[in-house]
mmCIF file with all atom_site columns, C-alpha atoms in Angstrom:
data_model
loop_
_atom_site.group_PDB
_atom_site.id
_atom_site.type_symbol
_atom_site.label_atom_id
_atom_site.label_alt_id
_atom_site.label_comp_id
_atom_site.label_asym_id
_atom_site.label_entity_id
_atom_site.label_seq_id
_atom_site.pdbx_PDB_ins_code
_atom_site.Cartn_x
_atom_site.Cartn_y
_atom_site.Cartn_z
_atom_site.occupancy
_atom_site.B_iso_or_equiv
_atom_site.pdbx_formal_charge
_atom_site.auth_seq_id
_atom_site.auth_comp_id
_atom_site.auth_asym_id
_atom_site.auth_atom_id
_atom_site.pdbx_PDB_model_num
ATOM 1   C CA . ASP A 1 1   ? -2.425  -8.096  14.123  1.00 95.00 ? 18  ASP A CA 1
ATOM 2   C CA . ILE A 1 2   ? 0.431   -5.507  14.410  1.00 97.00 ? 19  ILE A CA 1
ATOM 3   C CA . GLN A 1 3   ? -1.040  -2.006  15.018  1.00 98.00 ? 20  GLN A CA 1
ATOM 4   C CA . MET A 1 4   ? 0.807   0.890   13.313  1.00 98.00 ? 21  MET A CA 1
ATOM 5   C CA . THR A 1 5   ? 0.375   4.338   14.917  1.00 98.00 ? 22  THR A CA 1
ATOM 6   C CA . GLN A 1 6   ? 1.586   7.497   13.190  1.00 98.00 ? 23  GLN A CA 1
ATOM 7   C CA . SER A 1 7   ? 2.082   10.973  14.581  1.00 98.00 ? 24  SER A CA 1
ATOM 8   C CA . PRO A 1 8   ? 1.177   13.642  14.096  1.00 98.00 ? 25  PRO A CA 1
ATOM 9   C CA . SER A 1 9   ? -1.947  13.039  12.081  1.00 98.00 ? 26  SER A CA 1
ATOM 10  C CA . SER A 1 10  ? -1.496  16.342  10.377  1.00 97.00 ? 27  SER A CA 1
ATOM 11  C CA . LEU A 1 11  ? 1.394   18.807  10.177  1.00 96.00 ? 28  LEU A CA 1
ATOM 12  C CA . SER A 1 12  ? 1.778   22.302  8.703   1.00 97.00 ? 29  SER A CA 1
ATOM 13  C CA . ALA A 1 13  ? 5.161   23.373  7.485   1.00 97.00 ? 30  ALA A CA 1
ATOM 14  C CA . SER A 1 14  ? 6.812   25.804  5.002   1.00 96.00 ? 31  SER A CA 1
ATOM 15  C CA . VAL A 1 15  ? 8.941   25.214  1.965   1.00 96.00 ? 32  VAL A CA 1
ATOM 16  C CA . GLY A 1 16  ? 12.519  24.613  3.176   1.00 96.00 ? 33  GLY A CA 1
ATOM 17  C CA . ASP A 1 17  ? 11.581  23.326  6.547   1.00 97.00 ? 34  ASP A CA 1
ATOM 18  C CA . ARG A 1 18  ? 12.702  20.056  8.016   1.00 98.00 ? 35  ARG A CA 1
ATOM 19  C CA . VAL A 1 19  ? 9.885   17.728  9.210   1.00 98.00 ? 36  VAL A CA 1
ATOM 20  C CA . THR A 1 20  ? 9.745   14.465  10.978  1.00 98.00 ? 37  THR A CA 1
ATOM 21  C CA . ILE A 1 21  ? 6.900   11.933  11.015  1.00 98.00 ? 38  ILE A CA 1
ATOM 22  C CA . THR A 1 22  ? 6.860   9.092   13.666  1.00 98.00 ? 39  THR A CA 1
ATOM 23  C CA . CYS A 1 23  ? 5.525   5.599   13.328  1.00 98.00 ? 40  CYS A CA 1
ATOM 24  C CA . ARG A 1 24  ? 5.302   3.182   16.149  1.00 98.00 ? 41  ARG A CA 1
ATOM 25  C CA . ALA A 1 25  ? 4.521   -0.567  15.892  1.00 98.00 ? 42  ALA A CA 1
ATOM 26  C CA . SER A 1 26  ? 2.694   -2.529  18.484  1.00 98.00 ? 43  SER A CA 1
ATOM 27  C CA . HIS A 1 27  ? 5.153   -5.257  18.257  1.00 97.00 ? 44  HIS A CA 1
ATOM 28  C CA . ASP A 1 28  ? 8.839   -5.565  17.294  1.00 98.00 ? 45  ASP A CA 1
ATOM 29  C CA . ILE A 1 29  ? 9.004   -5.565  13.471  1.00 97.00 ? 46  ILE A CA 1
ATOM 30  C CA . ASN A 1 30  ? 12.850  -5.450  13.307  1.00 96.00 ? 47  ASN A CA 1
ATOM 31  C CA . PHE A 1 31  ? 13.533  -3.175  10.363  1.00 96.00 ? 48  PHE A CA 1
ATOM 32  C CA . ARG A 1 32  ? 10.574  -4.355  8.160   1.00 96.00 ? 49  ARG A CA 1
ATOM 33  C CA . LEU A 1 33  ? 8.932   -0.963  7.632   1.00 97.00 ? 50  LEU A CA 1
ATOM 34  C CA . ALA A 1 34  ? 8.138   0.939   4.440   1.00 98.00 ? 51  ALA A CA 1
ATOM 35  C CA . TRP A 1 35  ? 7.003   4.667   3.889   1.00 98.00 ? 52  TRP A CA 1
ATOM 36  C CA . TYR A 1 36  ? 4.756   5.848   1.127   1.00 98.00 ? 53  TYR A CA 1
ATOM 37  C CA . GLN A 1 37  ? 3.697   9.157   -0.220  1.00 98.00 ? 54  GLN A CA 1
ATOM 38  C CA . GLN A 1 38  ? 0.274   9.680   -1.633  1.00 98.00 ? 55  GLN A CA 1
ATOM 39  C CA . LYS A 1 39  ? -1.174  12.872  -3.377  1.00 98.00 ? 56  LYS A CA 1
ATOM 40  C CA . PRO A 1 40  ? -4.907  13.475  -3.780  1.00 96.00 ? 57  PRO A CA 1
ATOM 41  C CA . GLU A 1 41  ? -6.538  11.090  -6.363  1.00 96.00 ? 58  GLU A CA 1
ATOM 42  C CA . LYS A 1 42  ? -3.173  9.393   -7.054  1.00 98.00 ? 59  LYS A CA 1
ATOM 43  C CA . ALA A 1 43  ? -1.823  5.925   -6.197  1.00 98.00 ? 60  ALA A CA 1
ATOM 44  C CA . PRO A 1 44  ? 0.736   5.721   -3.406  1.00 98.00 ? 61  PRO A CA 1
ATOM 45  C CA . LYS A 1 45  ? 4.313   6.050   -4.273  1.00 98.00 ? 62  LYS A CA 1
ATOM 46  C CA . ALA A 1 46  ? 6.970   4.002   -2.482  1.00 98.00 ? 63  ALA A CA 1
ATOM 47  C CA . LEU A 1 47  ? 9.663   6.105   -0.701  1.00 98.00 ? 64  LEU A CA 1
ATOM 48  C CA . ILE A 1 48  ? 11.599  3.855   1.679   1.00 97.00 ? 65  ILE A CA 1
ATOM 49  C CA . TYR A 1 49  ? 11.854  0.167   2.512   1.00 96.00 ? 66  TYR A CA 1
ATOM 50  C CA . ALA A 1 50  ? 13.724  -1.669  5.276   1.00 96.00 ? 67  ALA A CA 1
ATOM 51  C CA . ALA A 1 51  ? 13.362  1.422   7.501   1.00 97.00 ? 68  ALA A CA 1
ATOM 52  C CA . SER A 1 52  ? 16.099  3.385   5.862   1.00 97.00 ? 69  SER A CA 1
ATOM 53  C CA . SER A 1 53  ? 16.701  2.321   2.289   1.00 96.00 ? 70  SER A CA 1
ATOM 54  C CA . LEU A 1 54  ? 15.540  4.760   -0.432  1.00 96.00 ? 71  LEU A CA 1
ATOM 55  C CA . GLN A 1 55  ? 13.603  3.481   -3.399  1.00 95.00 ? 72  GLN A CA 1
ATOM 56  C CA . GLY A 1 56  ? 15.059  4.267   -6.755  1.00 93.00 ? 73  GLY A CA 1
ATOM 57  C CA . GLY A 1 57  ? 14.531  7.791   -7.957  1.00 95.00 ? 74  GLY A CA 1
ATOM 58  C CA . VAL A 1 58  ? 13.454  9.073   -4.504  1.00 97.00 ? 75  VAL A CA 1
ATOM 59  C CA . PRO A 1 59  ? 15.311  12.413  -3.719  1.00 97.00 ? 76  PRO A CA 1
ATOM 60  C CA . SER A 1 60  ? 17.954  12.262  -0.936  1.00 97.00 ? 77  SER A CA 1
ATOM 61  C CA . ARG A 1 61  ? 16.036  14.858  1.075   1.00 98.00 ? 78  ARG A CA 1
ATOM 62  C CA . PHE A 1 62  ? 13.917  11.874  2.203   1.00 98.00 ? 79  PHE A CA 1
ATOM 63  C CA . SER A 1 63  ? 15.483  9.751   4.975   1.00 98.00 ? 80  SER A CA 1
ATOM 64  C CA . GLY A 1 64  ? 14.250  7.027   7.331   1.00 98.00 ? 81  GLY A CA 1
ATOM 65  C CA . SER A 1 65  ? 15.452  5.633   10.590  1.00 98.00 ? 82  SER A CA 1
ATOM 66  C CA . GLY A 1 66  ? 14.610  3.286   13.339  1.00 98.00 ? 83  GLY A CA 1
ATOM 67  C CA . SER A 1 67  ? 14.176  -0.362  14.130  1.00 97.00 ? 84  SER A CA 1
ATOM 68  C CA . GLY A 1 68  ? 12.150  -2.582  16.481  1.00 97.00 ? 85  GLY A CA 1
ATOM 69  C CA . THR A 1 69  ? 8.994   -0.563  17.236  1.00 98.00 ? 86  THR A CA 1
ATOM 70  C CA . ASP A 1 70  ? 9.953   3.109   16.736  1.00 98.00 ? 87  ASP A CA 1
ATOM 71  C CA . PHE A 1 71  ? 10.498  4.628   13.267  1.00 98.00 ? 88  PHE A CA 1
ATOM 72  C CA . THR A 1 72  ? 10.936  8.085   11.736  1.00 98.00 ? 89  THR A CA 1
ATOM 73  C CA . LEU A 1 73  ? 10.551  9.680   8.283   1.00 98.00 ? 90  LEU A CA 1
ATOM 74  C CA . THR A 1 74  ? 12.427  12.998  7.855   1.00 98.00 ? 91  THR A CA 1
ATOM 75  C CA . ILE A 1 75  ? 12.162  15.347  4.973   1.00 98.00 ? 92  ILE A CA 1
ATOM 76  C CA . SER A 1 76  ? 15.068  17.867  4.944   1.00 96.00 ? 93  SER A CA 1
ATOM 77  C CA . GLY A 1 77  ? 14.298  21.022  2.968   1.00 94.00 ? 94  GLY A CA 1
ATOM 78  C CA . LEU A 1 78  ? 10.681  20.704  2.037   1.00 97.00 ? 95  LEU A CA 1
ATOM 79  C CA . GLN A 1 79  ? 9.828   21.213  -1.675  1.00 96.00 ? 96  GLN A CA 1
ATOM 80  C CA . PRO A 1 80  ? 6.369   22.196  -2.896  1.00 95.00 ? 97  PRO A CA 1
ATOM 81  C CA . GLU A 1 81  ? 5.866   18.796  -4.366  1.00 96.00 ? 98  GLU A CA 1
ATOM 82  C CA . ASP A 1 82  ? 6.293   17.203  -0.929  1.00 97.00 ? 99  ASP A CA 1
ATOM 83  C CA . PHE A 1 83  ? 3.051   18.312  0.411   1.00 93.00 ? 100 PHE A CA 1
ATOM 84  C CA . ALA A 1 84  ? 1.031   15.077  0.562   1.00 97.00 ? 101 ALA A CA 1
ATOM 85  C CA . THR A 1 85  ? -0.133  12.336  2.915   1.00 98.00 ? 102 THR A CA 1
ATOM 86  C CA . TYR A 1 86  ? 2.421   9.895   4.222   1.00 98.00 ? 103 TYR A CA 1
ATOM 87  C CA . TYR A 1 87  ? 1.913   6.254   5.315   1.00 98.00 ? 104 TYR A CA 1
ATOM 88  C CA . CYS A 1 88  ? 4.084   3.739   7.124   1.00 98.00 ? 105 CYS A CA 1
ATOM 89  C CA . GLN A 1 89  ? 3.550   0.019   6.573   1.00 98.00 ? 106 GLN A CA 1
ATOM 90  C CA . GLN A 1 90  ? 4.880   -3.020  8.415   1.00 98.00 ? 107 GLN A CA 1
ATOM 91  C CA . TYR A 1 91  ? 5.809   -6.159  6.518   1.00 96.00 ? 108 TYR A CA 1
ATOM 92  C CA . ASP A 1 92  ? 7.100   -8.350  9.398   1.00 95.00 ? 109 ASP A CA 1
ATOM 93  C CA . ASN A 1 93  ? 3.861   -10.248 9.500   1.00 93.00 ? 110 ASN A CA 1
ATOM 94  C CA . TYR A 1 94  ? 0.497   -10.873 7.813   1.00 94.00 ? 111 TYR A CA 1
ATOM 95  C CA . PRO A 1 95  ? -1.829  -9.089  7.755   1.00 96.00 ? 112 PRO A CA 1
ATOM 96  C CA . ARG A 1 96  ? 0.209   -6.273  6.406   1.00 97.00 ? 113 ARG A CA 1
ATOM 97  C CA . THR A 1 97  ? -0.871  -3.020  8.173   1.00 98.00 ? 114 THR A CA 1
ATOM 98  C CA . PHE A 1 98  ? -0.447  0.625   7.486   1.00 98.00 ? 115 PHE A CA 1
ATOM 99  C CA . GLY A 1 99  ? -0.452  3.637   9.840   1.00 98.00 ? 116 GLY A CA 1
ATOM 100 C CA . GLN A 1 100 ? -3.358  5.981   9.629   1.00 98.00 ? 117 GLN A CA 1
ATOM 101 C CA . GLY A 1 101 ? -1.519  8.568   7.674   1.00 98.00 ? 118 GLY A CA 1
ATOM 102 C CA . THR A 1 102 ? 0.020   11.964  8.243   1.00 98.00 ? 119 THR A CA 1
ATOM 103 C CA . LYS A 1 103 ? -1.242  14.874  6.097   1.00 98.00 ? 120 LYS A CA 1
ATOM 104 C CA . LEU A 1 104 ? 1.539   17.340  5.433   1.00 98.00 ? 121 LEU A CA 1
ATOM 105 C CA . GLU A 1 105 ? 0.118   20.784  4.542   1.00 96.00 ? 122 GLU A CA 1
ATOM 106 C CA . ILE A 1 106 ? 1.594   24.125  3.533   1.00 90.00 ? 123 ILE A CA 1
ATOM 107 C CA . LYS A 1 107 ? 1.709   26.716  6.257   1.00 88.00 ? 124 LYS A CA 1
ATOM 108 C CA . GLU B 2 1   ? 9.468   -0.450  -17.338 1.00 95.00 ? 2   GLU B CA 1
ATOM 109 C CA . VAL B 2 2   ? 7.010   -1.726  -14.823 1.00 96.00 ? 3   VAL B CA 1
ATOM 110 C CA . GLN B 2 3   ? 3.430   -1.069  -15.604 1.00 97.00 ? 4   GLN B CA 1
ATOM 111 C CA . MET B 2 4   ? 0.281   -2.224  -13.729 1.00 97.00 ? 5   MET B CA 1
ATOM 112 C CA . VAL B 2 5   ? -3.201  -1.520  -14.986 1.00 97.00 ? 6   VAL B CA 1
ATOM 113 C CA . GLU B 2 6   ? -6.317  -2.359  -12.921 1.00 97.00 ? 7   GLU B CA 1
ATOM 114 C CA . SER B 2 7   ? -9.802  -2.808  -14.342 1.00 97.00 ? 8   SER B CA 1
ATOM 115 C CA . GLY B 2 8   ? -13.124 -4.349  -13.499 1.00 97.00 ? 9   GLY B CA 1
ATOM 116 C CA . GLY B 2 9   ? -14.468 -1.859  -10.968 1.00 97.00 ? 10  GLY B CA 1
ATOM 117 C CA . GLY B 2 10  ? -17.756 -0.050  -11.177 1.00 96.00 ? 11  GLY B CA 1
ATOM 118 C CA . LEU B 2 11  ? -21.111 0.123   -9.488  1.00 97.00 ? 12  LEU B CA 1
ATOM 119 C CA . ALA B 2 12  ? -22.444 -3.195  -8.049  1.00 96.00 ? 13  ALA B CA 1
ATOM 120 C CA . GLN B 2 13  ? -25.357 -4.095  -5.889  1.00 96.00 ? 14  GLN B CA 1
ATOM 121 C CA . PRO B 2 14  ? -24.996 -5.333  -2.329  1.00 97.00 ? 15  PRO B CA 1
ATOM 122 C CA . GLY B 2 15  ? -24.694 -9.174  -2.316  1.00 97.00 ? 16  GLY B CA 1
ATOM 123 C CA . GLY B 2 16  ? -23.336 -9.177  -5.786  1.00 97.00 ? 17  GLY B CA 1
ATOM 124 C CA . SER B 2 17  ? -19.817 -10.034 -6.931  1.00 97.00 ? 18  SER B CA 1
ATOM 125 C CA . LEU B 2 18  ? -17.090 -8.390  -8.987  1.00 97.00 ? 19  LEU B CA 1
ATOM 126 C CA . ARG B 2 19  ? -13.752 -9.541  -10.465 1.00 98.00 ? 20  ARG B CA 1
ATOM 127 C CA . LEU B 2 20  ? -10.983 -7.019  -10.487 1.00 98.00 ? 21  LEU B CA 1
ATOM 128 C CA . SER B 2 21  ? -7.967  -7.444  -12.884 1.00 98.00 ? 22  SER B CA 1
ATOM 129 C CA . CYS B 2 22  ? -4.449  -6.146  -12.727 1.00 98.00 ? 23  CYS B CA 1
ATOM 130 C CA . ALA B 2 23  ? -2.465  -6.629  -15.991 1.00 98.00 ? 24  ALA B CA 1
ATOM 131 C CA . VAL B 2 24  ? 1.184   -6.173  -15.479 1.00 98.00 ? 25  VAL B CA 1
ATOM 132 C CA . SER B 2 25  ? 4.188   -5.743  -17.737 1.00 96.00 ? 26  SER B CA 1
ATOM 133 C CA . GLY B 2 26  ? 7.880   -5.262  -17.081 1.00 96.00 ? 27  GLY B CA 1
ATOM 134 C CA . PHE B 2 27  ? 8.093   -8.179  -14.738 1.00 95.00 ? 28  PHE B CA 1
ATOM 135 C CA . THR B 2 28  ? 6.573   -11.643 -14.341 1.00 95.00 ? 29  THR B CA 1
ATOM 136 C CA . LEU B 2 29  ? 4.085   -12.465 -11.525 1.00 95.00 ? 30  LEU B CA 1
ATOM 137 C CA . ARG B 2 30  ? 5.940   -15.684 -10.802 1.00 94.00 ? 31  ARG B CA 1
ATOM 138 C CA . THR B 2 31  ? 8.913   -13.609 -9.515  1.00 94.00 ? 32  THR B CA 1
ATOM 139 C CA . TYR B 2 32  ? 7.211   -11.380 -6.939  1.00 95.00 ? 33  TYR B CA 1
ATOM 140 C CA . ALA B 2 33  ? 4.606   -11.515 -4.315  1.00 95.00 ? 34  ALA B CA 1
ATOM 141 C CA . MET B 2 34  ? 1.523   -9.283  -5.131  1.00 97.00 ? 35  MET B CA 1
ATOM 142 C CA . SER B 2 35  ? -1.102  -7.669  -3.066  1.00 97.00 ? 36  SER B CA 1
ATOM 143 C CA . TRP B 2 36  ? -4.372  -5.825  -3.264  1.00 98.00 ? 37  TRP B CA 1
ATOM 144 C CA . VAL B 2 37  ? -4.726  -2.669  -1.116  1.00 98.00 ? 38  VAL B CA 1
ATOM 145 C CA . ARG B 2 38  ? -7.960  -0.686  -0.950  1.00 98.00 ? 39  ARG B CA 1
ATOM 146 C CA . GLN B 2 39  ? -8.747  2.901   0.113   1.00 98.00 ? 40  GLN B CA 1
ATOM 147 C CA . ALA B 2 40  ? -12.265 3.851   1.180   1.00 98.00 ? 41  ALA B CA 1
ATOM 148 C CA . PRO B 2 41  ? -13.369 7.434   0.346   1.00 97.00 ? 42  PRO B CA 1
ATOM 149 C CA . GLY B 2 42  ? -11.534 9.820   2.553   1.00 96.00 ? 43  GLY B CA 1
ATOM 150 C CA . LYS B 2 43  ? -9.799  7.075   4.494   1.00 98.00 ? 44  LYS B CA 1
ATOM 151 C CA . GLY B 2 44  ? -6.343  5.544   4.732   1.00 98.00 ? 45  GLY B CA 1
ATOM 152 C CA . LEU B 2 45  ? -4.836  2.414   3.036   1.00 98.00 ? 46  LEU B CA 1
ATOM 153 C CA . GLU B 2 46  ? -6.025  -1.029  3.958   1.00 98.00 ? 47  GLU B CA 1
ATOM 154 C CA . TRP B 2 47  ? -4.231  -4.094  2.863   1.00 98.00 ? 48  TRP B CA 1
ATOM 155 C CA . VAL B 2 48  ? -6.850  -6.771  1.921   1.00 98.00 ? 49  VAL B CA 1
ATOM 156 C CA . SER B 2 49  ? -5.062  -9.752  0.139   1.00 97.00 ? 50  SER B CA 1
ATOM 157 C CA . GLY B 2 50  ? -1.636  -11.139 -0.892  1.00 97.00 ? 51  GLY B CA 1
ATOM 158 C CA . LEU B 2 51  ? -0.325  -13.831 -3.007  1.00 96.00 ? 52  LEU B CA 1
ATOM 159 C CA . SER B 2 52  ? 3.110   -15.372 -2.746  1.00 94.00 ? 53  SER B CA 1
ATOM 160 C CA . ALA B 2 53  ? 5.583   -15.365 -5.653  1.00 94.00 ? 54  ALA B CA 1
ATOM 161 C CA . SER B 2 54  ? 5.170   -19.164 -5.885  1.00 93.00 ? 55  SER B CA 1
ATOM 162 C CA . GLY B 2 55  ? 1.432   -18.774 -6.241  1.00 93.00 ? 56  GLY B CA 1
ATOM 163 C CA . ASP B 2 56  ? 0.822   -21.410 -3.618  1.00 94.00 ? 57  ASP B CA 1
ATOM 164 C CA . ALA B 2 57  ? 0.088   -19.224 -0.577  1.00 95.00 ? 58  ALA B CA 1
ATOM 165 C CA . THR B 2 58  ? -2.720  -16.711 -0.221  1.00 96.00 ? 59  THR B CA 1
ATOM 166 C CA . PHE B 2 59  ? -3.304  -14.216 2.631   1.00 96.00 ? 60  PHE B CA 1
ATOM 167 C CA . TYR B 2 60  ? -6.400  -12.168 3.528   1.00 97.00 ? 61  TYR B CA 1
ATOM 168 C CA . ALA B 2 61  ? -7.308  -9.524  6.075   1.00 96.00 ? 62  ALA B CA 1
ATOM 169 C CA . ASP B 2 62  ? -9.804  -10.765 8.627   1.00 94.00 ? 63  ASP B CA 1
ATOM 170 C CA . SER B 2 63  ? -12.248 -8.019  7.530   1.00 92.00 ? 64  SER B CA 1
ATOM 171 C CA . VAL B 2 64  ? -12.657 -9.734  4.139   1.00 93.00 ? 65  VAL B CA 1
ATOM 172 C CA . LYS B 2 65  ? -11.756 -13.380 4.808   1.00 87.00 ? 66  LYS B CA 1
ATOM 173 C CA . GLY B 2 66  ? -14.158 -15.727 3.051   1.00 92.00 ? 67  GLY B CA 1
ATOM 174 C CA . ARG B 2 67  ? -15.462 -13.174 0.652   1.00 97.00 ? 68  ARG B CA 1
ATOM 175 C CA . LEU B 2 68  ? -12.242 -12.495 -1.412  1.00 97.00 ? 69  LEU B CA 1
ATOM 176 C CA . THR B 2 69  ? -10.216 -14.745 -3.641  1.00 97.00 ? 70  THR B CA 1
ATOM 177 C CA . ILE B 2 70  ? -6.814  -13.670 -4.992  1.00 98.00 ? 71  ILE B CA 1
ATOM 178 C CA . SER B 2 71  ? -5.402  -15.552 -8.076  1.00 97.00 ? 72  SER B CA 1
ATOM 179 C CA . ARG B 2 72  ? -3.228  -14.933 -11.139 1.00 98.00 ? 73  ARG B CA 1
ATOM 180 C CA . ASP B 2 73  ? -2.818  -16.050 -14.659 1.00 97.00 ? 74  ASP B CA 1
ATOM 181 C CA . ASP B 2 74  ? 0.836   -16.649 -15.461 1.00 96.00 ? 75  ASP B CA 1
ATOM 182 C CA . PHE B 2 75  ? 0.130   -16.830 -19.155 1.00 96.00 ? 76  PHE B CA 1
ATOM 183 C CA . THR B 2 76  ? -1.346  -13.306 -19.380 1.00 97.00 ? 77  THR B CA 1
ATOM 184 C CA . ASN B 2 77  ? 0.578   -11.975 -16.423 1.00 97.00 ? 78  ASN B CA 1
ATOM 185 C CA . THR B 2 78  ? -2.656  -10.861 -14.801 1.00 98.00 ? 79  THR B CA 1
ATOM 186 C CA . LEU B 2 79  ? -3.509  -10.715 -11.128 1.00 98.00 ? 80  LEU B CA 1
ATOM 187 C CA . TYR B 2 80  ? -7.187  -11.026 -10.080 1.00 98.00 ? 81  TYR B CA 1
ATOM 188 C CA . LEU B 2 81  ? -9.252  -10.266 -7.090  1.00 98.00 ? 82  LEU B CA 1
ATOM 189 C CA . GLN B 2 82  ? -12.783 -11.837 -6.865  1.00 98.00 ? 83  GLN B CA 1
ATOM 190 C CA . ILE B 2 83  ? -15.014 -10.215 -4.370  1.00 97.00 ? 84  ILE B CA 1
ATOM 191 C CA . TYR B 2 84  ? -18.233 -12.008 -3.328  1.00 97.00 ? 85  TYR B CA 1
ATOM 192 C CA . SER B 2 85  ? -21.183 -10.913 -1.211  1.00 97.00 ? 86  SER B CA 1
ATOM 193 C CA . LEU B 2 86  ? -20.383 -7.242  -1.719  1.00 97.00 ? 87  LEU B CA 1
ATOM 194 C CA . ARG B 2 87  ? -21.204 -4.920  1.096   1.00 97.00 ? 88  ARG B CA 1
ATOM 195 C CA . ALA B 2 88  ? -21.381 -1.181  1.237   1.00 97.00 ? 89  ALA B CA 1
ATOM 196 C CA . ASP B 2 89  ? -18.118 -0.945  3.169   1.00 96.00 ? 90  ASP B CA 1
ATOM 197 C CA . ASP B 2 90  ? -16.420 -2.600  0.208   1.00 97.00 ? 91  ASP B CA 1
ATOM 198 C CA . THR B 2 91  ? -16.751 0.679   -1.562  1.00 98.00 ? 92  THR B CA 1
ATOM 199 C CA . ALA B 2 92  ? -13.130 1.886   -2.229  1.00 98.00 ? 93  ALA B CA 1
ATOM 200 C CA . VAL B 2 93  ? -10.451 2.420   -4.737  1.00 98.00 ? 94  VAL B CA 1
ATOM 201 C CA . TYR B 2 94  ? -8.673  -0.955  -5.145  1.00 98.00 ? 95  TYR B CA 1
ATOM 202 C CA . TYR B 2 95  ? -4.917  -0.922  -5.911  1.00 98.00 ? 96  TYR B CA 1
ATOM 203 C CA . CYS B 2 96  ? -2.802  -3.807  -7.021  1.00 98.00 ? 97  CYS B CA 1
ATOM 204 C CA . ALA B 2 97  ? 0.702   -3.527  -5.572  1.00 98.00 ? 98  ALA B CA 1
ATOM 205 C CA . LYS B 2 98  ? 3.923   -5.296  -6.490  1.00 97.00 ? 99  LYS B CA 1
ATOM 206 C CA . GLY B 2 99  ? 6.135   -6.825  -3.656  1.00 93.00 ? 100 GLY B CA 1
ATOM 207 C CA . GLY B 2 100 ? 9.606   -5.621  -3.380  1.00 90.00 ? 101 GLY B CA 1
ATOM 208 C CA . GLY B 2 101 ? 12.669  -7.836  -3.471  1.00 79.00 ? 102 GLY B CA 1
ATOM 209 C CA . SER B 2 102 ? 15.360  -8.791  -0.916  1.00 77.00 ? 103 SER B CA 1
ATOM 210 C CA . ALA B 2 103 ? 15.143  -6.501  2.125   1.00 70.00 ? 104 ALA B CA 1
ATOM 211 C CA . GLY B 2 104 ? 12.081  -4.872  0.743   1.00 74.00 ? 105 GLY B CA 1
ATOM 212 C CA . LEU B 2 105 ? 10.221  -8.228  0.548   1.00 83.00 ? 106 LEU B CA 1
ATOM 213 C CA . GLY B 2 106 ? 6.700   -7.571  1.805   1.00 88.00 ? 107 GLY B CA 1
ATOM 214 C CA . SER B 2 107 ? 6.816   -3.783  1.035   1.00 94.00 ? 108 SER B CA 1
ATOM 215 C CA . PHE B 2 108 ? 5.219   -2.500  -2.169  1.00 97.00 ? 109 PHE B CA 1
ATOM 216 C CA . ASP B 2 109 ? 7.600   -0.807  -4.777  1.00 96.00 ? 110 ASP B CA 1
ATOM 217 C CA . TYR B 2 110 ? 5.132   -0.319  -7.546  1.00 97.00 ? 111 TYR B CA 1
ATOM 218 C CA . TRP B 2 111 ? 1.337   0.418   -7.470  1.00 98.00 ? 112 TRP B CA 1
ATOM 219 C CA . GLY B 2 112 ? -1.235  0.506   -10.208 1.00 98.00 ? 113 GLY B CA 1
ATOM 220 C CA . GLN B 2 113 ? -3.528  3.478   -10.759 1.00 97.00 ? 114 GLN B CA 1
ATOM 221 C CA . GLY B 2 114 ? -6.461  1.866   -8.956  1.00 98.00 ? 115 GLY B CA 1
ATOM 222 C CA . THR B 2 115 ? -9.904  0.867   -9.908  1.00 98.00 ? 116 THR B CA 1
ATOM 223 C CA . ARG B 2 116 ? -13.040 2.300   -8.166  1.00 98.00 ? 117 ARG B CA 1
ATOM 224 C CA . VAL B 2 117 ? -15.617 -0.043  -6.672  1.00 98.00 ? 118 VAL B CA 1
ATOM 225 C CA . SER B 2 118 ? -18.991 1.389   -5.504  1.00 98.00 ? 119 SER B CA 1
ATOM 226 C CA . VAL B 2 119 ? -21.470 -0.807  -3.815  1.00 97.00 ? 120 VAL B CA 1
ATOM 227 C CA . SER B 2 120 ? -25.005 0.620   -3.686  1.00 95.00 ? 121 SER B CA 1
ATOM 228 C CA . SER B 2 121 ? -28.554 -0.359  -4.435  1.00 92.00 ? 122 SER B CA 1
#
């Protein structure tokens, strides 16, 4: 199975900050990586697919980059509604696997 | 508009079984791969099962293999997950997730609201 490792596990930031979350795959997954946002007691929401393509309706302050084994999610100009938990997921192979999550909290 | 509504969760006894349903609208199940993803209390997301768009290929996580069956009804546009031999560690919110298209094939672009399963005696 492909292991996905996110860092950091938690992060404190202020409104207006720029933050970066990293996701590393245990094997080369090309560009087959997605990012999701989840708020407490809510279903995950898709943000990015194919490492850097924004899902429809997602604000442009979200961006993704990377390929192979190393990927990043960047949020430029944090808004109050962005404080949530973020997950990466690989879809190069079955079983699909997620990172353990990064909790973004207000400083 | 894509809508996905799960049902069938609840309190169940260890060793019992449950069938979860995901009624979808706004697209047809024959067009997209589908998956079930679960989240235990206070934990992260865990993919447990997938079904190809053609309906002829199923996939399962090793942790649940042999105890879960994914299927669909193309007439009612409903996805199912049958869970057998329930264990305490099956306690989780179960989400159905729609597979993306083209470069997003294998990612999940829409999620249901989830159905909660609690396994306890």
